[in-house]
XYZ file of C-alpha atoms in Angstrom:
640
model
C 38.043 -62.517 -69.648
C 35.578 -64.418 -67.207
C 35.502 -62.856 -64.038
C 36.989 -65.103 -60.897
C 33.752 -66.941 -58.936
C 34.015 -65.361 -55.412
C 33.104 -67.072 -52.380
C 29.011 -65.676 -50.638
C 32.188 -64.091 -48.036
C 34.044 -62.534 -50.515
C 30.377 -61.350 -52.052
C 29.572 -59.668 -49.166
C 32.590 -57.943 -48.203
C 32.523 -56.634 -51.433
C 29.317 -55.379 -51.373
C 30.294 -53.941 -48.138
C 33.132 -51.745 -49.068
C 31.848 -50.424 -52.263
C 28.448 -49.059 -50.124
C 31.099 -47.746 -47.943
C 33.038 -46.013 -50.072
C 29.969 -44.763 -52.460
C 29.018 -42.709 -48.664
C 32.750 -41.409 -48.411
C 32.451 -39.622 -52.317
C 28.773 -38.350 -51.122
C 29.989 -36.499 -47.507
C 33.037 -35.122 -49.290
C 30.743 -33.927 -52.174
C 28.008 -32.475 -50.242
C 29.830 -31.214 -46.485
C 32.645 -29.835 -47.584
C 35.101 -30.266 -44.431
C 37.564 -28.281 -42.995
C 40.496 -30.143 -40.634
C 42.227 -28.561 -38.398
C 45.980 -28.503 -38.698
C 48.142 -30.449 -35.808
C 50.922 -27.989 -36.279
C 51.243 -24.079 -35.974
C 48.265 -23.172 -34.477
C 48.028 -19.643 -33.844
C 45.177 -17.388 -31.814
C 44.558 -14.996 -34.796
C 41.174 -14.579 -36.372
C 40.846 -16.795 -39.436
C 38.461 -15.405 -42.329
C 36.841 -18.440 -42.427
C 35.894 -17.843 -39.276
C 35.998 -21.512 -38.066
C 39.731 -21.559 -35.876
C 37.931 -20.205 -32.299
C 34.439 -22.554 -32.720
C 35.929 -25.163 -30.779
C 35.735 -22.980 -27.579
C 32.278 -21.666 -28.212
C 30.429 -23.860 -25.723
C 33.218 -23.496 -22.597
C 32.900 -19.520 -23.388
C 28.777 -19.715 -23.385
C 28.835 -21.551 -20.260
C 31.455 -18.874 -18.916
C 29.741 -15.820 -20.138
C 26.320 -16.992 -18.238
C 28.243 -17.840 -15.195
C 30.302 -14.763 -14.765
C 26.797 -12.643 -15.911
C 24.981 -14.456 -13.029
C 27.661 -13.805 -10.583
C 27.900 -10.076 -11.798
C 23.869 -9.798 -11.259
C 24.244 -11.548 -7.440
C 26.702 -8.961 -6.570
C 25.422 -5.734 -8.059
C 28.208 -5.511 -10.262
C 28.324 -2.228 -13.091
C 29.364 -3.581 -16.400
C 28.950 -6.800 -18.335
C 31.899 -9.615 -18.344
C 34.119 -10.142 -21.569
C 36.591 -12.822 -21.890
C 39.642 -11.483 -23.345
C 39.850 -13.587 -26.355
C 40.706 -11.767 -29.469
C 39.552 -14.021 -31.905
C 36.246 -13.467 -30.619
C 33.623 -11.240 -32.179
C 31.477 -8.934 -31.204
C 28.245 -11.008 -32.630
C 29.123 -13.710 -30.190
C 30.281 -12.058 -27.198
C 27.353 -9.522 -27.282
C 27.216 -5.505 -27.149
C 29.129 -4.235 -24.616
C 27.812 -1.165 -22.531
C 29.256 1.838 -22.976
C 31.788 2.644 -19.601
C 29.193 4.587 -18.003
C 25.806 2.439 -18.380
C 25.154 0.560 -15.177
C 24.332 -3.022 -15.094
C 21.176 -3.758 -13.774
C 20.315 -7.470 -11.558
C 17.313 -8.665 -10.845
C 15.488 -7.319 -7.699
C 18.300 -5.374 -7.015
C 18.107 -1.481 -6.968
C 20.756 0.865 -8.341
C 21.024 3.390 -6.004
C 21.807 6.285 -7.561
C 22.514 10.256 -6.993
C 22.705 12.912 -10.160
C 22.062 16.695 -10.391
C 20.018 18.487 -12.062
C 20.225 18.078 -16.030
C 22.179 14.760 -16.107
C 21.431 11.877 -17.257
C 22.440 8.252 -16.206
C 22.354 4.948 -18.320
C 21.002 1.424 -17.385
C 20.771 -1.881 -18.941
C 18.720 -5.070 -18.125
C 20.471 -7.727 -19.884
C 19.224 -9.945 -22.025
C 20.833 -12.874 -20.498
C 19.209 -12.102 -16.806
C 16.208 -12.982 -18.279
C 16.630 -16.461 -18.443
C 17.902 -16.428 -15.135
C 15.425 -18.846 -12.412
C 12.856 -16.809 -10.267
C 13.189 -15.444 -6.695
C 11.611 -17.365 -4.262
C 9.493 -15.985 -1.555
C 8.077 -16.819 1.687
C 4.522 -15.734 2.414
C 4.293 -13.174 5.934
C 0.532 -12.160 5.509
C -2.394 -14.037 5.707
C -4.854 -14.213 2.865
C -7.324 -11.735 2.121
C -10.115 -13.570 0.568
C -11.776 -16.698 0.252
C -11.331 -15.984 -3.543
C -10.419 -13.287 -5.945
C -13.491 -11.593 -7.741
C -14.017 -11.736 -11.404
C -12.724 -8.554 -12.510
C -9.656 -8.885 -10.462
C -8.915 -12.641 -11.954
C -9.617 -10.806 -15.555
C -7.008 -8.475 -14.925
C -4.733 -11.270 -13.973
C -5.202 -13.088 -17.041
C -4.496 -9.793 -19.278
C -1.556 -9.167 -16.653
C -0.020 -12.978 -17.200
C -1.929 -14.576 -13.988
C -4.168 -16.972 -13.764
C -6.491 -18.787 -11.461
C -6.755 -17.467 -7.744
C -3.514 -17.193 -7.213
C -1.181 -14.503 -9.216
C 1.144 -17.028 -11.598
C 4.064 -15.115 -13.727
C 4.235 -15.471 -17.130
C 5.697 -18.573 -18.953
C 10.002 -17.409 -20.023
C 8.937 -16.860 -23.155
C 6.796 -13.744 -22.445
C 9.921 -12.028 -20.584
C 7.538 -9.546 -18.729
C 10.052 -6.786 -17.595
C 8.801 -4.539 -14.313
C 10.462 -2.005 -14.222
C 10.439 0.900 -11.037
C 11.825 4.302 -10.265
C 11.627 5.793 -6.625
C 12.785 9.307 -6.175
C 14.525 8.912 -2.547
C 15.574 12.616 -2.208
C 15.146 16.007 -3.967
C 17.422 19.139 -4.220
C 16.246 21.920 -1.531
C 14.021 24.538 -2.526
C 16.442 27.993 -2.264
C 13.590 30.007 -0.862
C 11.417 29.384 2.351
C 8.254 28.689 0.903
C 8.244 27.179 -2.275
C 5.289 27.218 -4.907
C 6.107 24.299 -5.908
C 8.315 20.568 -5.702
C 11.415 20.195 -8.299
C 10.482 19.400 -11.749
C 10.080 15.442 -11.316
C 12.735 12.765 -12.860
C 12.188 11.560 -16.049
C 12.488 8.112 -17.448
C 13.628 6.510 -20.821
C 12.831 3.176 -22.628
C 14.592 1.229 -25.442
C 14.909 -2.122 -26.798
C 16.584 -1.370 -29.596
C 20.421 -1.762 -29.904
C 21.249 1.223 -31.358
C 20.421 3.524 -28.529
C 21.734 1.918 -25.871
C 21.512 5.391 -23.819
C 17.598 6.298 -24.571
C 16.959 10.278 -23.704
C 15.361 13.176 -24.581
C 17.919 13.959 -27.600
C 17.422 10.936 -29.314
C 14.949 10.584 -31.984
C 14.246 6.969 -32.106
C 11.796 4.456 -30.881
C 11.441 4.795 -26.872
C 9.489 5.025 -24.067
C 8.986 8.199 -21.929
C 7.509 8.529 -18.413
C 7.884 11.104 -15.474
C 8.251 10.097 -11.932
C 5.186 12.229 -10.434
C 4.760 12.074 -7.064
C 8.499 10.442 -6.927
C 7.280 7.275 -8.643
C 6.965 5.557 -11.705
C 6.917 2.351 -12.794
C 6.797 0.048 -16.378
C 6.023 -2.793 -17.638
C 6.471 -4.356 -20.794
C 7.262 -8.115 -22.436
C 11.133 -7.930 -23.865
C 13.632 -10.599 -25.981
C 16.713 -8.873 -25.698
C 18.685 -6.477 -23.716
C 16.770 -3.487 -22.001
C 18.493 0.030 -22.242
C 17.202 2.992 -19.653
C 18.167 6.367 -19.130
C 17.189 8.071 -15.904
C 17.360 12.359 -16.595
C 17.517 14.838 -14.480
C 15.630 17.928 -15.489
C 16.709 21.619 -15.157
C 16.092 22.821 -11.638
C 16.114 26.284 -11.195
C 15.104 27.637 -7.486
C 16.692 24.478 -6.119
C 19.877 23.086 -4.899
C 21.449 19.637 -4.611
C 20.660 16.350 -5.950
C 18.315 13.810 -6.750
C 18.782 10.024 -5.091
C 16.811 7.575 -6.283
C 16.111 3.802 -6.910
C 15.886 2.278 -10.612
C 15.253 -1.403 -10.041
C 14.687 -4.213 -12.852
C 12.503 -7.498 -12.301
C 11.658 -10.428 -13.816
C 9.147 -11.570 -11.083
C 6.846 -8.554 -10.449
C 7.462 -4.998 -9.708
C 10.311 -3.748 -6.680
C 8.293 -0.946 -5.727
C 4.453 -0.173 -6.045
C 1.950 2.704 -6.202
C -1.886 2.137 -5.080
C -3.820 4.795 -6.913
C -6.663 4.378 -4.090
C -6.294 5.274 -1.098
C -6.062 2.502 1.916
C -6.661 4.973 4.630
C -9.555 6.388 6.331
C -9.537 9.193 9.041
C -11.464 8.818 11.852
C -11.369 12.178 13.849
C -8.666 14.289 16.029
C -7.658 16.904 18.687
C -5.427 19.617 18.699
C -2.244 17.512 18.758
C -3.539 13.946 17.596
C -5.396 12.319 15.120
C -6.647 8.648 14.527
C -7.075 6.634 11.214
C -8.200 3.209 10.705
C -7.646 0.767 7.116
C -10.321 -0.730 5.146
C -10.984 -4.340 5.975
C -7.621 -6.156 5.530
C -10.189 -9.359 4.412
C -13.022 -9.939 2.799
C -13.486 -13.649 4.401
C -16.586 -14.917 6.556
C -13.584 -17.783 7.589
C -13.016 -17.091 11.472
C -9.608 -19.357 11.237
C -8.483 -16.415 8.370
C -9.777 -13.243 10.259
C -7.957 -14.492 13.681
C -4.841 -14.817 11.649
C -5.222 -11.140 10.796
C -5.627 -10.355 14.053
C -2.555 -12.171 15.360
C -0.129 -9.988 12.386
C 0.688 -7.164 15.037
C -0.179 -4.345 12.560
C 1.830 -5.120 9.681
C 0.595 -1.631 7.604
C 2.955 1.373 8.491
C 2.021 5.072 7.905
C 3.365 8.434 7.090
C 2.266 11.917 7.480
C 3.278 15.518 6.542
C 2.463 19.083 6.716
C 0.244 20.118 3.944
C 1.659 23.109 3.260
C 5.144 22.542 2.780
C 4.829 21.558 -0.795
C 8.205 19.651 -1.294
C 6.639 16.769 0.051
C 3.993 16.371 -2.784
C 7.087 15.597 -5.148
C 7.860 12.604 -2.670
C 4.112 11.207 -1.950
C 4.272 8.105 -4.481
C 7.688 6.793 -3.121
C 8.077 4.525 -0.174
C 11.781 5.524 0.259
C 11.348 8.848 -0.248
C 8.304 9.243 2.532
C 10.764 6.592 4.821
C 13.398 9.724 4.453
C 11.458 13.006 4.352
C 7.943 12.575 6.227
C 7.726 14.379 9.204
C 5.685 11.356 10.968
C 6.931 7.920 10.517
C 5.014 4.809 12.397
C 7.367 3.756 15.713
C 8.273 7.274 16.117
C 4.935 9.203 17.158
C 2.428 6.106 16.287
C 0.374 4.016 17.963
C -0.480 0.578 15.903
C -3.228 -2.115 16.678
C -5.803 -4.378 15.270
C -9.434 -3.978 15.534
C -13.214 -5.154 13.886
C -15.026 -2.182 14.295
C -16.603 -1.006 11.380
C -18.107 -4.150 10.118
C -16.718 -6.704 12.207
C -13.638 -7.680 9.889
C -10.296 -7.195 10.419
C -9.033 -3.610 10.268
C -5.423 -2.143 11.311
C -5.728 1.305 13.552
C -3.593 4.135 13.899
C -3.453 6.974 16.555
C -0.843 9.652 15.795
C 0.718 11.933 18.198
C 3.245 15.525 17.765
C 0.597 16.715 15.603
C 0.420 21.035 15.656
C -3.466 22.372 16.218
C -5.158 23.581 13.309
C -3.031 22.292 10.662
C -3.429 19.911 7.400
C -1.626 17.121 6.849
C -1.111 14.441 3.893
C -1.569 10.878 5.696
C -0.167 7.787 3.597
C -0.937 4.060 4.445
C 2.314 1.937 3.156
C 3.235 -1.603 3.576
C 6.900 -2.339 4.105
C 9.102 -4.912 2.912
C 9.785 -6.653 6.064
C 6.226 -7.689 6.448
C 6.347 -9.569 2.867
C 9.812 -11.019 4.003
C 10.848 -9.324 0.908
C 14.260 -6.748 0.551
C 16.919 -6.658 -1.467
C 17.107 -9.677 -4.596
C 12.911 -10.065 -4.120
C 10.068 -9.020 -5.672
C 8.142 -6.589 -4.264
C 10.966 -5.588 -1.669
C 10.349 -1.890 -2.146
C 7.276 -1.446 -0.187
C 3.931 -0.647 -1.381
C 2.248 3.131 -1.149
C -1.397 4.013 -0.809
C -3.008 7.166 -2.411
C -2.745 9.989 0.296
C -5.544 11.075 2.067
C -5.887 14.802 3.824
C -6.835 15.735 7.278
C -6.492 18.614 9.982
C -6.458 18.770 13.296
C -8.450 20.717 15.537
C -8.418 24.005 16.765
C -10.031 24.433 20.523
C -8.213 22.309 23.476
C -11.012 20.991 25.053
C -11.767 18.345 22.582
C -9.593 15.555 23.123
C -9.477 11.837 21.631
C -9.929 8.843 23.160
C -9.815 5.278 22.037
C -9.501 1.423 22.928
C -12.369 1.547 25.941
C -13.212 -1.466 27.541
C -16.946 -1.302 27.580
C -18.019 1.412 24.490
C -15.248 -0.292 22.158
C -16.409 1.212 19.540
C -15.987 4.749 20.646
C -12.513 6.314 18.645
C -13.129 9.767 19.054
C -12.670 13.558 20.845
C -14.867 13.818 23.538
C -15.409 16.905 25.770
C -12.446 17.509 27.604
C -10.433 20.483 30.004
C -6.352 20.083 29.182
C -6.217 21.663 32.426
C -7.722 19.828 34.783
C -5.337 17.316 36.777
C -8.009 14.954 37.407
C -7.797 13.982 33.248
C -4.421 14.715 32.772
C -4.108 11.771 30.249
C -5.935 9.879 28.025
C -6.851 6.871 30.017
C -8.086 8.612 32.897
C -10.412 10.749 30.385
C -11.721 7.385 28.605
C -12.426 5.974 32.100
C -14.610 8.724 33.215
C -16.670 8.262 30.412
C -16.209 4.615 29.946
C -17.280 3.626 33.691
C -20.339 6.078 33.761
C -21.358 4.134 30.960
C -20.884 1.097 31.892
C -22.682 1.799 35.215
C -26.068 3.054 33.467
C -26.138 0.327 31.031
C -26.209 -1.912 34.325
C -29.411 -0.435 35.061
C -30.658 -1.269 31.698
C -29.311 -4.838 32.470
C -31.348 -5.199 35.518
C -34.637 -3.791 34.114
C -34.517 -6.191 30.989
C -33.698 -9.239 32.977
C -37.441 -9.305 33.715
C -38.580 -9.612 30.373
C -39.047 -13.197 29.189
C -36.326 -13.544 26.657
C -35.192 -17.080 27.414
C -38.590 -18.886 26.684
C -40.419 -20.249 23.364
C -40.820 -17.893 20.188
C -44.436 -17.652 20.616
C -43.943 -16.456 24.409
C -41.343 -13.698 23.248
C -42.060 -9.845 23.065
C -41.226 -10.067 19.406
C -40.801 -12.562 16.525
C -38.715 -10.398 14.616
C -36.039 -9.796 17.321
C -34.673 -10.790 20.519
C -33.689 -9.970 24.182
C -29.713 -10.132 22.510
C -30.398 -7.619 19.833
C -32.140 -4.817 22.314
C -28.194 -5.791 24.621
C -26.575 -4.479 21.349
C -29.325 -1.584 20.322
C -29.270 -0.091 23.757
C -25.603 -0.282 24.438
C -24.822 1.192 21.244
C -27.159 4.078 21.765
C -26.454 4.778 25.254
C -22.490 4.571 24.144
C -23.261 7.994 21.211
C -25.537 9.754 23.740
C -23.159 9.375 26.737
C -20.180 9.920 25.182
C -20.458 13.115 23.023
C -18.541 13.657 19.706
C -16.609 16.994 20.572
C -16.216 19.122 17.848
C -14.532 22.864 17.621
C -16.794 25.334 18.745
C -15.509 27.702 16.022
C -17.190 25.302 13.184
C -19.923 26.748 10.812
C -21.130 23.816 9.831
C -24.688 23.399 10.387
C -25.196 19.992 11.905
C -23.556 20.902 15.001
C -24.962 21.569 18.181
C -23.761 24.310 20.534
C -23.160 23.074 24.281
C -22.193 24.749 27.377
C -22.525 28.222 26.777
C -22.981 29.381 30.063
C -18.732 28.390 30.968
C -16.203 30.075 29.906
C -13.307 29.423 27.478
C -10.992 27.014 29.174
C -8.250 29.430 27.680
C -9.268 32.500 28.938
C -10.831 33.773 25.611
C -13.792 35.818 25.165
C -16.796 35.097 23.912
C -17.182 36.185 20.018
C -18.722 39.586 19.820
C -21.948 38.983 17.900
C -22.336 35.640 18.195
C -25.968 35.167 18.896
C -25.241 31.944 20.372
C -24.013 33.482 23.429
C -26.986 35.727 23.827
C -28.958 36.265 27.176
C -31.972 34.337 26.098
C -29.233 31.465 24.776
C -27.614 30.946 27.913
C -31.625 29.996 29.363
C -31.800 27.276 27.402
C -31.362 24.097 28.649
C -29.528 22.257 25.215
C -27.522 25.316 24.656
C -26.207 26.150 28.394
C -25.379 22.670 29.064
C -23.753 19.316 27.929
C -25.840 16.220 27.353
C -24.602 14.865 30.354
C -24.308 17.003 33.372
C -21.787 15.450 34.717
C -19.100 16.181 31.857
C -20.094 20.148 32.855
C -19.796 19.287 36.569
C -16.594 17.369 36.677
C -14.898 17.979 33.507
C -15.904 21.230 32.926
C -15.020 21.806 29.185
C -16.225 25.124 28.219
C -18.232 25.723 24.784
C -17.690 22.726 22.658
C -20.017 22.121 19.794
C -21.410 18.505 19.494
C -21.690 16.303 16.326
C -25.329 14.617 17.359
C -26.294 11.197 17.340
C -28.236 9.691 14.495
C -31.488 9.147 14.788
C -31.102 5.999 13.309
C -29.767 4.666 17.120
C -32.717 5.827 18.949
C -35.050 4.254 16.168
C -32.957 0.962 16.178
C -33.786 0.563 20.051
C -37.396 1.249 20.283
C -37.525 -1.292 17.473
C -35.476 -4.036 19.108
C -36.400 -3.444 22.800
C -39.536 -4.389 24.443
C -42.769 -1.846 24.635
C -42.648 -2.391 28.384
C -39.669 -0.666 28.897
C -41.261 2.825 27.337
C -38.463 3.454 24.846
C -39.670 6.283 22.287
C -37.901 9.133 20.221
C -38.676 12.592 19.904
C -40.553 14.260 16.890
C -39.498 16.466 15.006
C -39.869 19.860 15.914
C -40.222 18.352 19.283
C -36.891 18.095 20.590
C -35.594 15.976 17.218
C -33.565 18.651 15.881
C -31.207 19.323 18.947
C -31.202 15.903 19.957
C -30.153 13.869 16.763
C -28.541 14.025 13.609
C -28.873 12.518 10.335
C -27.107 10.251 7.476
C -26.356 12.272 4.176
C -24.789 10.825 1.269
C -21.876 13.182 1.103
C -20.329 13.354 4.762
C -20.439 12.343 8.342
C -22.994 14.374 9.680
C -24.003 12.431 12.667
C -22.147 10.077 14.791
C -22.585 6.510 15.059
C -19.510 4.761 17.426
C -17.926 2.294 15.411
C -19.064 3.722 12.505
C -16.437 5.120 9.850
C -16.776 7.142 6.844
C -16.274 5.480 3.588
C -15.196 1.840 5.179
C -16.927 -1.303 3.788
C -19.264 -2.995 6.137
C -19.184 -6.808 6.273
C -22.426 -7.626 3.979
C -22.875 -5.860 0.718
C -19.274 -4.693 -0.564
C -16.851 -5.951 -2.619
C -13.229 -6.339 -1.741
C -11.280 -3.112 -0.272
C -8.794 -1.783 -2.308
C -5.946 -2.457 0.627
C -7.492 -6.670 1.184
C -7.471 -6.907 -2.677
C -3.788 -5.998 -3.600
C -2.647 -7.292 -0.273
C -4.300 -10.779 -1.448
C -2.681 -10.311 -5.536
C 0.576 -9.620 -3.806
C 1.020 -12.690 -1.171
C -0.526 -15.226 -4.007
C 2.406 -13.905 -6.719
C 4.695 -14.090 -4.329
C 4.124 -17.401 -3.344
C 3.251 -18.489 -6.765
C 6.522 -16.952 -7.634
C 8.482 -19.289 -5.235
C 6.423 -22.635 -6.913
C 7.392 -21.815 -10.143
């Protein structure tokens, strides 16, 4: 039969519908749909698990909401909707009852006794969550970070000058533990701290409550010193167990701080120390930083100086050993130190020492002829960090040791308004009423020197410094350099470094022996220093100065000498018509002036302190270097 003719219409609609329906056979062939039913829906779990996907976006978005609002608020515990038809591989593992939730930035502050153990978890879905932004309080600390420093970065996830975290697909996880408090030792004088908390690491969903009974793969640290800290990149949920080992000897509880970042570590532990001591007396002591900046820029340093002291400080007595378990932790020195900065501390800027920008420390309540651990620490307030930032913990230095003095009449003084540089105990009598505090000691000394180097003034105002080089006393120096070499020398030599008379050490020179004891004690049976033929000689049976014997009237004091070095600096710097020279040795050297060992300060220089950096020919201090990482990640931080 001959098929009707169709219209080019028809044609095409035919064409049409057949390519239509050929599709149709195809999707039904290769998709294999399911429809859902209008009628007699129910909320049970279908084993073709398809009846609850129709909700799965709404719950995802809910899950991450109520997880974000959980981690704002410190909340224990991890949201579940309450939908039955919903599995376990969807909703995520649940903590057990006890495991604590940590947030970002946030510290669990915890208590547990001795052989317990407490369980944390970072979840997974906090990683995702959008950094912490932070303002910057602290002024740079160098031009530019040096090369080893920026190669650390770059192994650490930074980059550049500036401290950049790692792209959201490395999920860097810091992780810090601060022991706050420590159970009390039962006896007076303990041997030793409590055993120190112990920390455990897992990433792996089957020990959700790491420890030291469980066999599998973890991470184990101790919190030595009160402080530990880890980092490590992670893809999933984080599981840590804080335990609290056996104490026997002690009583109480541990308090601490376990605290979870995405940004950079809560708390942190400088394994150098940031602190140098300067000198003290019987009852006070005085400490200065390392340069706070490496910079030549006078805009940056003057910023510095403006900060108001933003480094804090701690001290305790060396020999009660229960502090040594808390020396790593900023909140457990903020608790337990005996000195805290505001309390017996004295705070200020300063440049000597190089000329850069230093912070300076004089401590008071000290006890006489005691030890004491002395810790630098930066607190969170001064990174406008806390609670929800990064690096909100603080920051600790490496402890340093000291001791005070033993004899009264060696007192410190500081802050003068002519020898600036001077920050150190001088001869002094406690009980004299005419000195009866510190400024009217530093004035005695500070005028009188003042007054002589007016003398000097006069004298070198007739030398021709103000004329052409070829008419000056010297082509390699000037009229201003002899001002700075003469004041500096005439600042050591009229301001004595007091030092106890009951030192051994050899560099010291015995003054005064011809006074008494301003405390009524006798002189040393045997000491040859106090012989007849001793008391005839003029270095021995007086001070430098006679007026510190005359009007002070300090007793035996032993004197750390002047380096040589200062009276060498002035007869090269000053004009040969002014008849500068030094003594020989042999001649008058020995008694007069010290000299610079490798090892220790065994002469004194004002200004001058052991182990600082000058300006020229030093890398970055340990205190300007971290100070400068920190403020660049925290700002980078806040970019991202």
């Amino acid at each position: 039969m001959r098929l009707p003719k169709l219209t080019p219409l028809q044609s095409r609609f035919a064409a049409s519908f057949a390519a239509s329906l050929l599709l149709l056979i195809l999707y039904l062939a290769f998709s294999n749909p399911h429809f859902a039913y209008a009628e007699n829906a129910d909320t049970i779990t279908h084993d073709d698990h398809n009846h609850p996907l129709i909700l799965d976006r709404l719950l995802e978005d809910e899950i991450q909401y109520q997880d974000e609002y959980d981690a704002a608020n410190n909340q224990a515990g991890t949201y579940e909707p309450e939908f039955p038809s919903m599995g376990r591989s969807i909703l995520g593992r649940t903590p057990a009852p006890s495991t604590v939730q940590l947030a970002n930035n946030i510290p669990a502050v915890m208590s547990i006794a001795p052989s317990d153990t407490q369980c944390f978890i970072f979840p997974q879905t906090a990683l995702d969550n959008p950094p912490s932004l932070v303002t910057q309080a602290l002024p740079p600390s160098q031009d530019k970070i040096d090369t080893d420093h920026a190669r650390d970065d770059q192994e650490m996830g930074y980059t550049g000058s500036e401290l950049k975290r790692r792209q959201r697909s490395d999920h860097l996880l810091y992780l810090t533990l601060s022991v706050c408090g420590q159970p009390s030792s039962v006896i007076s004088n303990p041997s030793r701290p409590p055993p120190p908390l112990e920390l455990y690491i897992s990433q792996a969903m089957d020990d959700e409550c790491p420890g030291p009974n469980f066999a599998g793969q973890q991470g184990w640290l101790t919190a030595d010193g009160g402080f530990t800290n880890y980092t490590n990149p992670t893809s999933g949920d984080s599981y840590f167990t804080v335990s609290a080992p056996q104490a026997q000897g002690f009583n109480g509880n541990y308090t601490y701080e376990l605290t979870a970042s995405i940004d950079a570590p809560f708390t942190y532990y400088e394994e150098l120390p940031g602190l140098f001591f300067v000198d003290s007396d019987q009852n006070s002591s005085f400490f200065i930083t390392n340069n706070l900046t490496t910079s030549n820029s006078s805009t940056q340093q003057d910023a510095w100086m403006r900060t108001g002291a933003p480094f804090t400080m701690f001290m305790h007595d060396a020999n009660d050993i229960m502090i040594t378990g808390l020396l790593r932790s900023y909140c457990g020195l903020n608790t337990s130190a005996q000195i805290r900065t505001m309390m017996n501390v004295e705070v200020g800027m300063t440049t000597i020492a190089g000329g850069l920008p230093k912070q300076q420390y004089f401590v008071k309540g000290l006890n006489k002829t005691t030890s004491y651990h002395a810790v630098m620490a930066l607190p969170s307030n001064y990174t406008q960090t806390g609670i929800g930032m990064p690096g909100g913990g603080g920051v600790v230095w490496q402890d340093i040791l000291m001791a005070t003095k033993t004899d009264p009449n060696c007192q410190l003084i500081y802050n003068l308004s002519f020898c600036d540089t001077v920050n150190y105990a001088v001869p002094a009598n406690p009980i004299n009423s005419s000195f009866a505090t510190m400024a009217e000691l530093a004035g005695f000394y500070d005028n009188y020197t003042s007054q002589n180097f007016n003398y000097f003034a006069y004298s070198l105002e007739q030398i021709p410094c103000n004329t052409t080089a070829e008419a000056q006393y010297s082509l390699a120096t000037n009229c201003s350099n002899c001002y700075d070499a003469y004041k500096q020398w005439l600042c050591a030599v009229t301001i004595p470094r007091c030092m106890d008379f009951s030192s051994t050490e050899p560099y010291l020179q015995a003054r005064n022996v011809n006074q008494s004891f301003i405390d009524g004690s006798p002189f040393p049976v045997g000491d040859p220093t106090f012989s007849e033929a001793n008391k005839s000689i003029m270095y021995l049976n007086s001070s430098r100065v006679p007026r510190i014997d005359q009007i002070i009237q300090p007793g035996p004091y032993k004197e750390l000498l002047p380096c040589i070095g200062l009276c060498y600096g002035l007869v090269q710097n000053c004009p040969a018509a002014l008849g500068f020279a030094c003594p020989l040795a042999g001649k008058g050297q020995n008694y007069s002036y010290g000299y610079v060992t490798d090892n220790s300060l065994t002469c004194n220089i004002p200004g001058a302190i052991w182990g600082v950096s000058e300006a020229s020919g030093c890398g970055p201090s340990t205190v300007g270097v971290w100070i400068g990482l920190l403020l660049a990640m925290v700002v980078s931080i806040a970019g991202t």
